[in-house]
Amino acid sequence: MGQTRRQFLNAIARVGGQSAVYLTMLGLGLLNTPRAHAGPPALPKVKGVKIAILGAGVAGLAAAYELGKAGYEVTVLEARNRVGGRAWSIRGGTSIVQHGQPDQEAQFAPGHYFNAGPARIPGDHTAILSYAKQFRVPMEVLVNVDRRVKFDFGGVEVSERQAMNDTRGRMSELLAKAINKGALDQELTGVDKDKLLSYLRAYGDLGPAFAYEGSQRSGFATAPGAYDHAPKAVAALDLAAMQRASFWGPGLLFEEGIDQQAPMLQPVGGMDRISYALYAQVEDKVRLGSVATRIRQLDGGVVISYHDSSGDHTLTADYCICTIPLVVLAKIEADFAAPTKAAIKAASYNGAVKLAWESRRFWEQDDAIYGGLAFTDQPNSVIWYPSDNLGEHTGILIGAYTIGGENTKMYDAMTVAQRAEISRRVIERMHPGRGKELRNPVSVSWRRTPFSEGIAVDWKWEQRTTDYARLCKGDGRVYFAGEHMSYINAWQEGAVLSAHEVIELIAKRVAS
């Protein structure tokens, strides 16, 4: 029996995530093609219209900045004592508070930082990058893939370039043999088979008889040198060995994701640089340490109850933009309509855990690795090598990065010491003798992080036309923004674009 459309889209989600579902739905004609981002909307000038914004993440800050330019009277309430939300860069002295875990304090040297949340920006995320450009936040290329890194699966370490190229070679060999035997004649009607075979030979680096016998693309058993030092390729992996190793999946397909393709970028000095550049434009409008406790709507306005270090307060405004993550908002008293409350409650969030080490840059100095992600089947999932400050003696190595799935649940349940032990063990396998150089570990679980309680919303595709669509309409004089109000979940781009949508809706309502 064939798949239903729902089953098909759910299968796409499991493999490629929300971005893949979005692109598939566009291709099937289930969604309208979005307009290209042409910058923030040009808002008509106003006077005397008050806007309360809940949350000083990038969505709240962008909304405050754009509304302020148009003359709106804006007040931003931020529960934390910092801005940026999940765009959190941890430096030496940063305190890390986690539900159910002892507090940590980062012991990093000056100049070192750890992006606990978002850590890269795709080159086509032009909305967030436009603010970096506007406020002169220096950017640098982030190396998302380095083929020298290791895949650690089934207790065996294989370089990414060997896993990638041996897979390509073996698949090309199988296809070429099938073509030569006429097994695909019905499918290849009208195709020049000789040209296709020629391409497969080049694509898979096949031998004269279309057999894959290994490739120098996969690395060297003996490196090329001068005089009589001829190169010798590593022995090729066979299909059965690759299947047993189980590295087919996220590692091999990682760079193919639309949001992971080169070039990737990062702000110099930490991801929070963009948030703080926005904050500098609206600092007088932001009240840090102000925790919203109640949202009420009256005739012609909104009243926000909140508390800070000096006690309980209220803030009255004409409209409210709420960027609080839905999993947190569900716990705040609000007089929203029943369908809105149901939509907020129905939103589920992915967890994510990261762990960072400070160390000598042995990966760079000893193994010539300059950025990229190494994948493992252990609970820490990923080793992420830095591509900033190349050539420095020490740096920050991300020794774990899990998002969603069983590994995240398992890793989240551990103490920081237990997480560090697993991470050190995996790094030691990939870099023998170097595990002892790792020091000063810090770890962040986003489910345990106050005022976040998750890294990103996880809308199911069917919710896009129900719960998500309901929230896009707002509730009375309250409008919603943040990455959860976009099809670019878990990225700052989605947060910024949602802010631009919301301020345009409010401006049209004020004008009418």
Short mmCIF file of C-alpha atoms in Angstrom, two decimals:
data_model
loop_
_atom_site.label_atom_id
_atom_site.label_comp_id
_atom_site.label_asym_id
_atom_site.label_seq_id
_atom_site.Cartn_x
_atom_site.Cartn_y
_atom_site.Cartn_z
CA MET A 1 0.00 0.00 0.00
CA GLY A 2 1.35 3.44 -0.90
CA GLN A 3 2.21 6.12 1.61
CA THR A 4 -0.27 8.82 2.52
CA ARG A 5 0.88 12.41 2.18
CA ARG A 6 1.10 12.66 5.98
CA GLN A 7 3.29 9.52 6.20
CA PHE A 8 5.51 10.83 3.43
CA LEU A 9 6.03 14.21 5.10
CA ASN A 10 6.66 12.61 8.49
CA ALA A 11 9.34 10.43 6.88
CA ILE A 12 10.92 13.56 5.35
CA ALA A 13 10.87 15.22 8.80
CA ARG A 14 12.72 12.30 10.40
CA VAL A 15 15.50 12.50 7.82
CA GLY A 16 15.79 16.19 7.08
CA GLY A 17 13.97 18.08 9.82
CA GLN A 18 11.54 20.99 9.57
CA SER A 19 13.47 22.77 6.80
CA ALA A 20 13.21 19.71 4.57
CA VAL A 21 9.46 19.42 5.26
CA TYR A 22 9.01 23.10 4.42
CA LEU A 23 10.79 22.76 1.08
CA THR A 24 8.89 19.56 0.26
CA MET A 25 5.54 21.22 1.03
CA LEU A 26 6.49 24.12 -1.24
CA GLY A 27 7.35 21.65 -3.98
CA LEU A 28 4.02 19.85 -3.59
CA GLY A 29 2.14 23.13 -3.76
CA LEU A 30 0.88 22.85 -0.18
CA LEU A 31 2.28 26.26 0.77
CA ASN A 32 2.54 29.58 -0.98
CA THR A 33 6.04 30.45 -2.12
CA PRO A 34 7.41 33.06 0.33
CA ARG A 35 8.55 36.41 -0.89
CA ALA A 36 12.28 37.09 -0.79
CA HIS A 37 13.50 39.05 2.20
CA ALA A 38 13.79 42.67 1.16
CA GLY A 39 14.70 44.09 4.55
CA PRO A 40 12.47 45.21 7.43
CA PRO A 41 9.15 46.83 6.54
CA ALA A 42 9.07 50.60 6.20
CA LEU A 43 6.67 51.62 8.95
CA PRO A 44 4.67 54.87 8.85
CA LYS A 45 5.64 57.33 11.57
CA VAL A 46 3.36 57.37 14.62
CA LYS A 47 3.09 59.15 17.95
CA GLY A 48 1.92 57.98 21.34
CA VAL A 49 1.46 54.26 20.54
CA LYS A 50 2.90 52.09 23.30
CA ILE A 51 4.27 48.60 22.66
CA ALA A 52 5.27 46.09 25.35
CA ILE A 53 7.75 43.47 24.14
CA LEU A 54 8.30 40.35 26.21
CA GLY A 55 11.79 38.96 25.69
CA ALA A 56 15.07 40.55 24.59
CA GLY A 57 16.20 37.80 22.29
CA VAL A 58 16.97 38.70 18.71
CA ALA A 59 13.25 38.82 17.78
CA GLY A 60 12.36 41.20 20.61
CA LEU A 61 15.39 43.41 20.01
CA ALA A 62 14.77 43.62 16.25
CA ALA A 63 11.13 44.53 16.83
CA ALA A 64 12.06 47.16 19.40
CA TYR A 65 14.64 48.71 17.09
CA GLU A 66 12.36 48.90 14.04
CA LEU A 67 9.35 50.17 16.02
CA GLY A 68 11.49 52.76 17.77
CA LYS A 69 12.59 54.18 14.42
CA ALA A 70 8.94 54.73 13.53
CA GLY A 71 8.17 56.60 16.75
CA TYR A 72 6.51 53.87 18.80
CA GLU A 73 7.03 54.03 22.57
CA VAL A 74 8.61 50.65 23.27
CA THR A 75 9.37 48.86 26.55
CA VAL A 76 11.12 45.48 26.53
CA LEU A 77 10.88 43.19 29.55
CA GLU A 78 13.62 40.55 29.74
CA ALA A 79 13.60 37.91 32.48
CA ARG A 80 17.35 37.29 32.31
CA ASN A 81 20.08 39.69 33.29
CA ARG A 82 21.43 39.57 29.75
CA VAL A 83 20.04 39.89 26.22
CA GLY A 84 20.22 37.44 23.34
CA GLY A 85 17.99 34.65 24.63
CA ARG A 86 19.31 31.38 23.25
CA ALA A 87 22.10 33.24 21.41
CA TRP A 88 24.24 32.84 24.52
CA SER A 89 28.02 33.14 24.41
CA ILE A 90 29.70 31.88 27.59
CA ARG A 91 33.00 33.44 28.62
CA GLY A 92 35.27 33.28 31.65
CA GLY A 93 33.26 34.15 34.76
CA THR A 94 29.85 33.40 33.21
CA SER A 95 27.48 31.73 35.67
CA ILE A 96 25.50 28.78 34.28
CA VAL A 97 22.28 27.99 36.15
CA GLN A 98 20.49 24.74 35.28
CA HIS A 99 17.34 23.23 36.76
CA GLY A 100 18.23 20.17 38.81
CA GLN A 101 22.01 20.63 38.45
CA PRO A 102 24.63 22.49 40.51
CA ASP A 103 25.52 25.95 39.24
CA GLN A 104 28.67 26.21 37.13
CA GLU A 105 31.07 29.09 36.50
CA ALA A 106 33.13 29.09 33.32
CA GLN A 107 36.89 29.24 33.93
CA PHE A 108 37.93 30.14 30.39
CA ALA A 109 40.90 32.36 29.64
CA PRO A 110 40.28 35.90 28.33
CA GLY A 111 39.31 35.87 24.66
CA HIS A 112 37.80 32.38 24.78
CA TYR A 113 34.06 31.84 24.37
CA PHE A 114 31.57 29.02 23.94
CA ASN A 115 28.38 29.49 21.91
CA ALA A 116 25.96 27.46 24.00
CA GLY A 117 23.08 28.03 21.56
CA PRO A 118 23.29 29.03 17.89
CA ALA A 119 26.85 28.90 16.65
CA ARG A 120 26.68 29.49 12.89
CA ILE A 121 24.72 31.49 10.33
CA PRO A 122 24.05 30.27 6.78
CA GLY A 123 25.17 32.72 4.13
CA ASP A 124 21.65 33.11 2.79
CA HIS A 125 20.15 34.13 6.15
CA THR A 126 20.13 37.72 4.99
CA ALA A 127 17.79 39.15 7.62
CA ILE A 128 20.04 38.45 10.61
CA LEU A 129 23.16 39.20 8.56
CA SER A 130 21.72 42.58 7.56
CA TYR A 131 21.82 43.67 11.22
CA ALA A 132 25.42 42.47 11.53
CA LYS A 133 26.30 44.56 8.50
CA GLN A 134 24.27 47.58 9.61
CA PHE A 135 25.89 47.68 13.05
CA ARG A 136 29.37 46.74 11.84
CA VAL A 137 29.59 43.40 13.64
CA PRO A 138 32.67 41.74 12.10
CA MET A 139 31.95 38.33 10.61
CA GLU A 140 34.21 35.45 9.67
CA VAL A 141 33.84 32.21 7.73
CA LEU A 142 32.95 29.20 9.85
CA VAL A 143 34.38 25.89 8.64
CA ASN A 144 31.36 23.59 8.88
CA VAL A 145 33.05 20.57 7.29
CA ASP A 146 36.66 19.35 7.48
CA ARG A 147 37.11 15.97 5.77
CA ARG A 148 39.99 15.09 8.11
CA VAL A 149 37.71 14.66 11.12
CA LYS A 150 36.79 11.18 12.35
CA PHE A 151 33.58 9.23 12.36
CA ASP A 152 33.43 7.11 15.52
CA PHE A 153 30.85 4.36 15.01
CA GLY A 154 30.79 0.83 16.36
CA GLY A 155 34.10 1.40 18.12
CA VAL A 156 35.87 2.07 14.80
CA GLU A 157 37.31 5.43 13.73
CA VAL A 158 37.19 6.31 10.03
CA SER A 159 38.02 9.69 8.53
CA GLU A 160 35.07 11.57 7.10
CA ARG A 161 36.73 11.79 3.72
CA GLN A 162 37.13 8.01 3.57
CA ALA A 163 33.54 7.42 4.68
CA MET A 164 32.32 9.94 2.08
CA ASN A 165 34.44 8.85 -0.88
CA ASP A 166 34.32 5.10 -0.30
CA THR A 167 30.54 5.33 -0.09
CA ARG A 168 30.46 7.29 -3.33
CA GLY A 169 32.83 4.83 -4.98
CA ARG A 170 30.89 1.73 -3.92
CA MET A 171 27.53 3.20 -4.94
CA SER A 172 28.94 4.29 -8.31
CA GLU A 173 30.34 0.79 -8.85
CA LEU A 174 26.97 -0.83 -8.15
CA LEU A 175 25.13 1.53 -10.48
CA ALA A 176 27.70 1.12 -13.29
CA LYS A 177 27.50 -2.68 -13.06
CA ALA A 178 23.71 -2.56 -13.17
CA ILE A 179 23.81 -0.32 -16.25
CA ASN A 180 26.33 -2.57 -18.02
CA LYS A 181 24.14 -5.62 -17.37
CA GLY A 182 21.10 -3.90 -18.86
CA ALA A 183 19.24 -3.97 -15.55
CA LEU A 184 18.19 -0.34 -15.94
CA ASP A 185 17.45 -0.22 -19.67
CA GLN A 186 13.78 0.52 -19.09
CA GLU A 187 14.59 3.46 -16.80
CA LEU A 188 17.37 4.81 -19.05
CA THR A 189 15.39 5.11 -22.29
CA GLY A 190 16.75 8.05 -24.21
CA VAL A 191 19.81 8.41 -21.97
CA ASP A 192 23.31 8.10 -23.46
CA LYS A 193 24.56 5.23 -21.31
CA ASP A 194 28.18 5.70 -22.37
CA LYS A 195 28.15 9.29 -21.15
CA LEU A 196 26.48 8.23 -17.90
CA LEU A 197 29.07 5.50 -17.34
CA SER A 198 31.84 7.97 -18.05
CA TYR A 199 30.41 10.29 -15.42
CA LEU A 200 30.10 7.47 -12.88
CA ARG A 201 33.72 6.49 -13.48
CA ALA A 202 34.81 10.06 -12.66
CA TYR A 203 32.30 10.58 -9.85
CA GLY A 204 33.20 7.37 -8.01
CA ASP A 205 36.88 7.23 -9.10
CA LEU A 206 36.28 3.79 -10.59
CA GLY A 207 38.83 1.57 -12.30
CA PRO A 208 38.83 0.56 -15.98
CA ALA A 209 36.34 -2.26 -15.40
CA PHE A 210 34.08 0.04 -13.33
CA ALA A 211 35.29 -1.55 -10.10
CA TYR A 212 36.01 0.58 -7.07
CA GLU A 213 39.49 -0.29 -5.82
CA GLY A 214 40.03 2.63 -3.46
CA SER A 215 40.82 6.26 -4.09
CA GLN A 216 43.35 8.83 -3.01
CA ARG A 217 40.32 11.04 -2.35
CA SER A 218 39.78 8.87 0.74
CA GLY A 219 43.21 9.62 2.17
CA PHE A 220 46.66 8.07 2.16
CA ALA A 221 48.16 5.06 3.84
CA THR A 222 51.46 6.50 2.62
CA ALA A 223 51.48 10.24 2.01
CA PRO A 224 53.04 11.59 -1.20
CA GLY A 225 56.50 13.05 -0.83
CA ALA A 226 59.61 13.97 -2.78
CA TYR A 227 61.93 11.67 -4.77
CA ASP A 228 60.88 8.02 -4.35
CA HIS A 229 58.10 8.61 -1.79
CA ALA A 230 55.11 7.58 -3.89
CA PRO A 231 51.62 7.88 -2.41
CA LYS A 232 49.48 4.90 -1.50
CA ALA A 233 45.77 5.20 -0.88
CA VAL A 234 44.13 3.77 2.23
CA ALA A 235 42.52 0.39 1.75
CA ALA A 236 38.93 0.78 0.58
CA LEU A 237 36.06 -0.04 2.90
CA ASP A 238 33.58 -2.56 1.54
CA LEU A 239 29.84 -2.10 1.65
CA ALA A 240 29.31 -4.60 4.45
CA ALA A 241 31.91 -2.88 6.65
CA MET A 242 30.35 0.52 6.05
CA GLN A 243 26.89 -0.79 6.84
CA ARG A 244 28.12 -2.37 10.07
CA ALA A 245 29.81 0.89 11.08
CA SER A 246 26.42 2.66 10.82
CA PHE A 247 27.89 6.03 9.85
CA TRP A 248 25.53 6.32 6.90
CA GLY A 249 23.11 9.00 7.97
CA PRO A 250 23.57 12.38 9.68
CA GLY A 251 27.34 12.57 9.22
CA LEU A 252 27.44 11.84 5.50
CA LEU A 253 24.34 13.90 4.74
CA PHE A 254 25.10 16.77 7.12
CA GLU A 255 26.47 19.26 4.60
CA GLU A 256 23.69 18.52 2.11
CA GLY A 257 21.07 20.18 4.34
CA ILE A 258 19.94 23.50 2.89
CA ASP A 259 20.88 25.27 6.12
CA GLN A 260 24.35 23.70 6.39
CA GLN A 261 25.85 24.41 2.97
CA ALA A 262 28.99 26.53 2.67
CA PRO A 263 29.64 29.29 3.26
CA MET A 264 28.65 29.41 6.92
CA LEU A 265 29.45 32.49 8.99
CA GLN A 266 29.94 33.50 12.60
CA PRO A 267 30.42 36.84 14.38
CA VAL A 268 33.99 37.40 15.51
CA GLY A 269 34.13 36.96 19.28
CA GLY A 270 30.82 35.16 19.88
CA MET A 271 27.32 34.77 18.51
CA ASP A 272 25.87 37.23 21.03
CA ARG A 273 27.71 40.10 19.30
CA ILE A 274 24.74 40.66 16.98
CA SER A 275 22.23 40.72 19.84
CA TYR A 276 24.35 43.20 21.77
CA ALA A 277 24.75 45.38 18.69
CA LEU A 278 20.95 45.58 18.50
CA TYR A 279 20.75 46.12 22.25
CA ALA A 280 23.05 49.12 21.97
CA GLN A 281 20.38 50.80 19.81
CA VAL A 282 17.53 50.24 22.28
CA GLU A 283 19.26 49.90 25.66
CA ASP A 284 17.15 52.63 27.27
CA LYS A 285 13.99 50.67 26.39
CA VAL A 286 15.07 47.33 27.91
CA ARG A 287 14.45 46.30 31.51
CA LEU A 288 16.62 43.32 32.42
CA GLY A 289 15.75 40.96 35.25
CA SER A 290 12.04 41.58 34.70
CA VAL A 291 10.01 38.36 34.80
CA ALA A 292 6.52 38.51 33.29
CA THR A 293 3.93 36.84 35.54
CA ARG A 294 0.59 37.77 33.99
CA ILE A 295 -0.82 39.04 30.68
CA ARG A 296 -4.23 40.73 30.73
CA GLN A 297 -6.15 42.44 27.92
CA LEU A 298 -8.45 45.33 28.64
CA ASP A 299 -10.52 47.50 26.33
CA GLY A 300 -7.95 49.28 24.21
CA GLY A 301 -4.85 47.90 25.84
CA VAL A 302 -2.70 45.21 27.44
CA VAL A 303 -1.47 45.04 31.04
CA ILE A 304 1.66 43.05 31.84
CA SER A 305 2.40 42.13 35.45
CA TYR A 306 6.05 41.43 36.20
CA HIS A 307 8.54 41.37 39.04
CA ASP A 308 12.17 42.36 39.34
CA SER A 309 14.64 42.84 42.17
CA SER A 310 12.67 45.80 43.52
CA GLY A 311 9.28 44.06 43.67
CA ASP A 312 6.08 43.66 41.64
CA HIS A 313 5.08 46.06 38.85
CA THR A 314 2.67 46.48 35.94
CA LEU A 315 3.25 47.77 32.44
CA THR A 316 0.37 49.10 30.33
CA ALA A 317 0.62 49.29 26.54
CA ASP A 318 -1.57 49.50 23.46
CA TYR A 319 -0.16 46.27 22.03
CA CYS A 320 2.14 43.46 23.15
CA ILE A 321 4.68 41.44 21.17
CA CYS A 322 5.38 38.20 23.04
CA THR A 323 8.59 36.40 22.08
CA ILE A 324 8.66 34.10 25.13
CA PRO A 325 9.19 30.44 24.11
CA LEU A 326 5.79 28.77 24.03
CA VAL A 327 6.83 26.08 26.51
CA VAL A 328 7.51 28.87 29.03
CA LEU A 329 4.56 31.04 28.01
CA ALA A 330 2.20 28.12 28.73
CA LYS A 331 3.05 28.53 32.44
CA ILE A 332 2.31 32.27 32.57
CA GLU A 333 -1.20 33.40 33.55
CA ALA A 334 -2.90 34.97 30.54
CA ASP A 335 -6.49 35.66 29.47
CA PHE A 336 -5.96 34.41 25.92
CA ALA A 337 -8.85 32.85 24.06
CA ALA A 338 -9.21 29.10 24.54
CA PRO A 339 -7.93 28.21 21.03
CA THR A 340 -4.80 30.32 21.62
CA LYS A 341 -4.13 28.64 24.95
CA ALA A 342 -4.57 25.23 23.32
CA ALA A 343 -2.16 26.12 20.52
CA ILE A 344 0.47 27.34 22.99
CA LYS A 345 0.12 24.22 25.10
CA ALA A 346 0.35 21.96 22.04
CA ALA A 347 3.80 23.22 21.06
CA SER A 348 6.61 20.78 21.86
CA TYR A 349 10.28 21.73 22.07
CA ASN A 350 13.46 19.85 21.23
CA GLY A 351 16.09 19.55 23.92
CA ALA A 352 19.76 20.08 23.21
CA VAL A 353 22.93 19.63 25.24
CA LYS A 354 26.37 21.06 24.62
CA LEU A 355 29.65 20.62 26.50
CA ALA A 356 32.81 22.64 25.93
CA TRP A 357 36.44 22.16 26.92
CA GLU A 358 39.38 24.50 27.09
CA SER A 359 42.57 22.97 25.74
CA ARG A 360 45.73 23.28 23.72
CA ARG A 361 44.65 23.24 20.09
CA PHE A 362 46.04 19.73 19.56
CA TRP A 363 43.49 19.02 16.80
CA GLU A 364 45.01 21.85 14.81
CA GLN A 365 48.66 21.65 15.85
CA ASP A 366 49.02 17.85 15.74
CA ASP A 367 46.31 16.67 13.32
CA ALA A 368 45.78 19.64 10.94
CA ILE A 369 42.05 19.89 11.66
CA TYR A 370 40.70 23.41 11.12
CA GLY A 371 37.02 23.35 12.01
CA GLY A 372 34.30 20.86 11.11
CA LEU A 373 32.18 18.38 13.03
CA ALA A 374 33.10 14.80 13.93
CA PHE A 375 30.21 12.38 14.51
CA THR A 376 29.98 9.51 16.97
CA ASP A 377 27.39 6.95 18.03
CA GLN A 378 28.11 7.76 21.68
CA PRO A 379 25.67 9.93 23.71
CA ASN A 380 27.68 13.11 23.09
CA SER A 381 26.90 12.76 19.32
CA VAL A 382 29.31 15.39 17.96
CA ILE A 383 32.77 16.86 18.45
CA TRP A 384 32.82 20.38 16.99
CA TYR A 385 36.21 21.91 16.19
CA PRO A 386 36.60 25.70 16.24
CA SER A 387 37.49 27.66 13.13
CA ASP A 388 38.16 30.96 14.89
CA ASN A 389 41.53 32.21 16.13
CA LEU A 390 43.44 29.75 13.96
CA GLY A 391 47.08 29.50 14.99
CA GLU A 392 46.50 30.40 18.64
CA HIS A 393 47.98 28.07 21.26
CA THR A 394 44.74 27.29 23.10
CA GLY A 395 41.05 27.33 22.29
CA ILE A 396 37.57 26.03 23.05
CA LEU A 397 36.58 22.61 21.74
CA ILE A 398 32.91 21.61 21.79
CA GLY A 399 33.08 18.06 23.06
CA ALA A 400 29.35 17.33 22.80
CA TYR A 401 26.41 18.60 20.81
CA THR A 402 23.14 16.70 20.85
CA ILE A 403 19.79 17.97 19.65
CA GLY A 404 16.59 15.96 19.83
CA GLY A 405 16.38 12.18 19.94
CA GLU A 406 17.45 9.56 22.43
CA ASN A 407 21.05 10.74 22.77
CA THR A 408 19.82 14.10 24.02
CA LYS A 409 17.55 12.49 26.60
CA MET A 410 20.36 10.22 27.77
CA TYR A 411 22.98 12.97 27.89
CA ASP A 412 20.62 15.45 29.54
CA ALA A 413 19.98 13.02 32.42
CA MET A 414 23.69 12.88 33.28
CA THR A 415 25.70 15.11 35.58
CA VAL A 416 28.20 17.47 34.01
CA ALA A 417 31.00 15.17 35.23
CA GLN A 418 29.39 12.16 33.54
CA ARG A 419 28.93 14.08 30.30
CA ALA A 420 32.57 15.17 30.44
CA GLU A 421 33.76 11.61 31.01
CA ILE A 422 32.02 10.36 27.86
CA SER A 423 33.23 13.31 25.82
CA ARG A 424 36.83 12.86 26.99
CA ARG A 425 36.71 9.14 26.14
CA VAL A 426 35.49 9.79 22.57
CA ILE A 427 38.06 12.54 22.00
CA GLU A 428 40.80 10.25 23.30
CA ARG A 429 39.84 7.62 20.71
CA MET A 430 39.92 10.20 17.95
CA HIS A 431 43.13 11.84 19.24
CA PRO A 432 45.11 9.23 21.22
CA GLY A 433 46.93 10.69 24.20
CA ARG A 434 45.14 14.04 24.03
CA GLY A 435 42.20 13.41 26.33
CA LYS A 436 44.32 14.37 29.32
CA GLU A 437 44.80 17.88 27.90
CA LEU A 438 41.10 18.75 28.17
CA ARG A 439 40.22 21.01 31.09
CA ASN A 440 37.59 23.40 32.49
CA PRO A 441 34.46 21.68 31.11
CA VAL A 442 31.12 23.48 31.14
CA SER A 443 27.83 22.10 29.89
CA VAL A 444 24.43 23.55 29.01
CA SER A 445 21.19 21.60 28.72
CA TRP A 446 18.54 23.76 27.12
CA ARG A 447 15.69 21.86 28.75
CA ARG A 448 17.25 22.78 32.09
CA THR A 449 17.92 26.42 31.20
CA PRO A 450 15.56 28.87 32.94
CA PHE A 451 13.30 30.92 30.64
CA SER A 452 14.09 28.65 27.66
CA GLU A 453 13.30 25.02 28.59
CA GLY A 454 14.19 23.81 25.10
CA ILE A 455 16.35 24.82 22.15
CA ALA A 456 13.66 25.19 19.46
CA VAL A 457 10.03 24.43 18.75
CA ASP A 458 9.24 21.14 17.04
CA TRP A 459 6.08 21.79 15.04
CA LYS A 460 4.60 18.70 13.40
CA TRP A 461 3.64 19.36 9.81
CA GLU A 462 -0.10 19.04 10.49
CA GLN A 463 0.20 21.73 13.21
CA ARG A 464 1.21 24.30 10.61
CA THR A 465 -2.42 24.59 9.51
CA THR A 466 -3.87 24.41 13.04
CA ASP A 467 -1.90 25.50 16.13
CA TYR A 468 0.77 27.44 14.25
CA ALA A 469 -1.79 29.14 11.99
CA ARG A 470 -3.84 30.11 15.05
CA LEU A 471 -0.86 31.84 16.67
CA CYS A 472 -0.03 33.69 13.45
CA LYS A 473 -3.32 35.57 13.91
CA GLY A 474 -2.35 36.84 17.35
CA ASP A 475 -4.78 37.09 20.23
CA GLY A 476 -6.56 40.40 20.60
CA ARG A 477 -3.80 42.95 21.06
CA VAL A 478 -1.08 40.36 21.70
CA TYR A 479 1.09 39.17 18.82
CA PHE A 480 3.65 36.37 18.83
CA ALA A 481 7.20 36.35 17.47
CA GLY A 482 10.34 34.24 17.75
CA GLU A 483 11.85 31.31 15.91
CA HIS A 484 8.69 29.35 16.79
CA MET A 485 6.69 31.72 14.57
CA SER A 486 8.58 30.83 11.40
CA TYR A 487 9.41 27.97 9.08
CA ILE A 488 13.10 28.43 9.93
CA ASN A 489 12.98 26.96 13.40
CA ALA A 490 16.13 26.90 15.56
CA TRP A 491 17.69 29.71 13.50
CA GLN A 492 17.95 33.41 14.32
CA GLU A 493 16.77 34.16 10.79
CA GLY A 494 13.34 32.82 11.67
CA ALA A 495 13.21 34.98 14.78
CA VAL A 496 14.09 38.16 12.88
CA LEU A 497 11.66 37.49 10.04
CA SER A 498 8.86 36.83 12.54
CA ALA A 499 9.59 40.17 14.20
CA HIS A 500 9.34 41.92 10.85
CA GLU A 501 5.97 40.23 10.16
CA VAL A 502 4.59 41.24 13.55
CA ILE A 503 5.55 44.90 13.41
CA GLU A 504 3.98 45.16 9.98
CA LEU A 505 0.73 43.66 11.31
CA ILE A 506 0.69 46.14 14.19
CA ALA A 507 1.48 49.09 11.91
CA LYS A 508 -1.41 48.18 9.61
CA ARG A 509 -3.75 47.87 12.57
CA VAL A 510 -2.67 51.22 13.98
CA ALA A 511 -3.12 52.85 10.58
CA SER A 512 -6.63 51.45 10.22
#
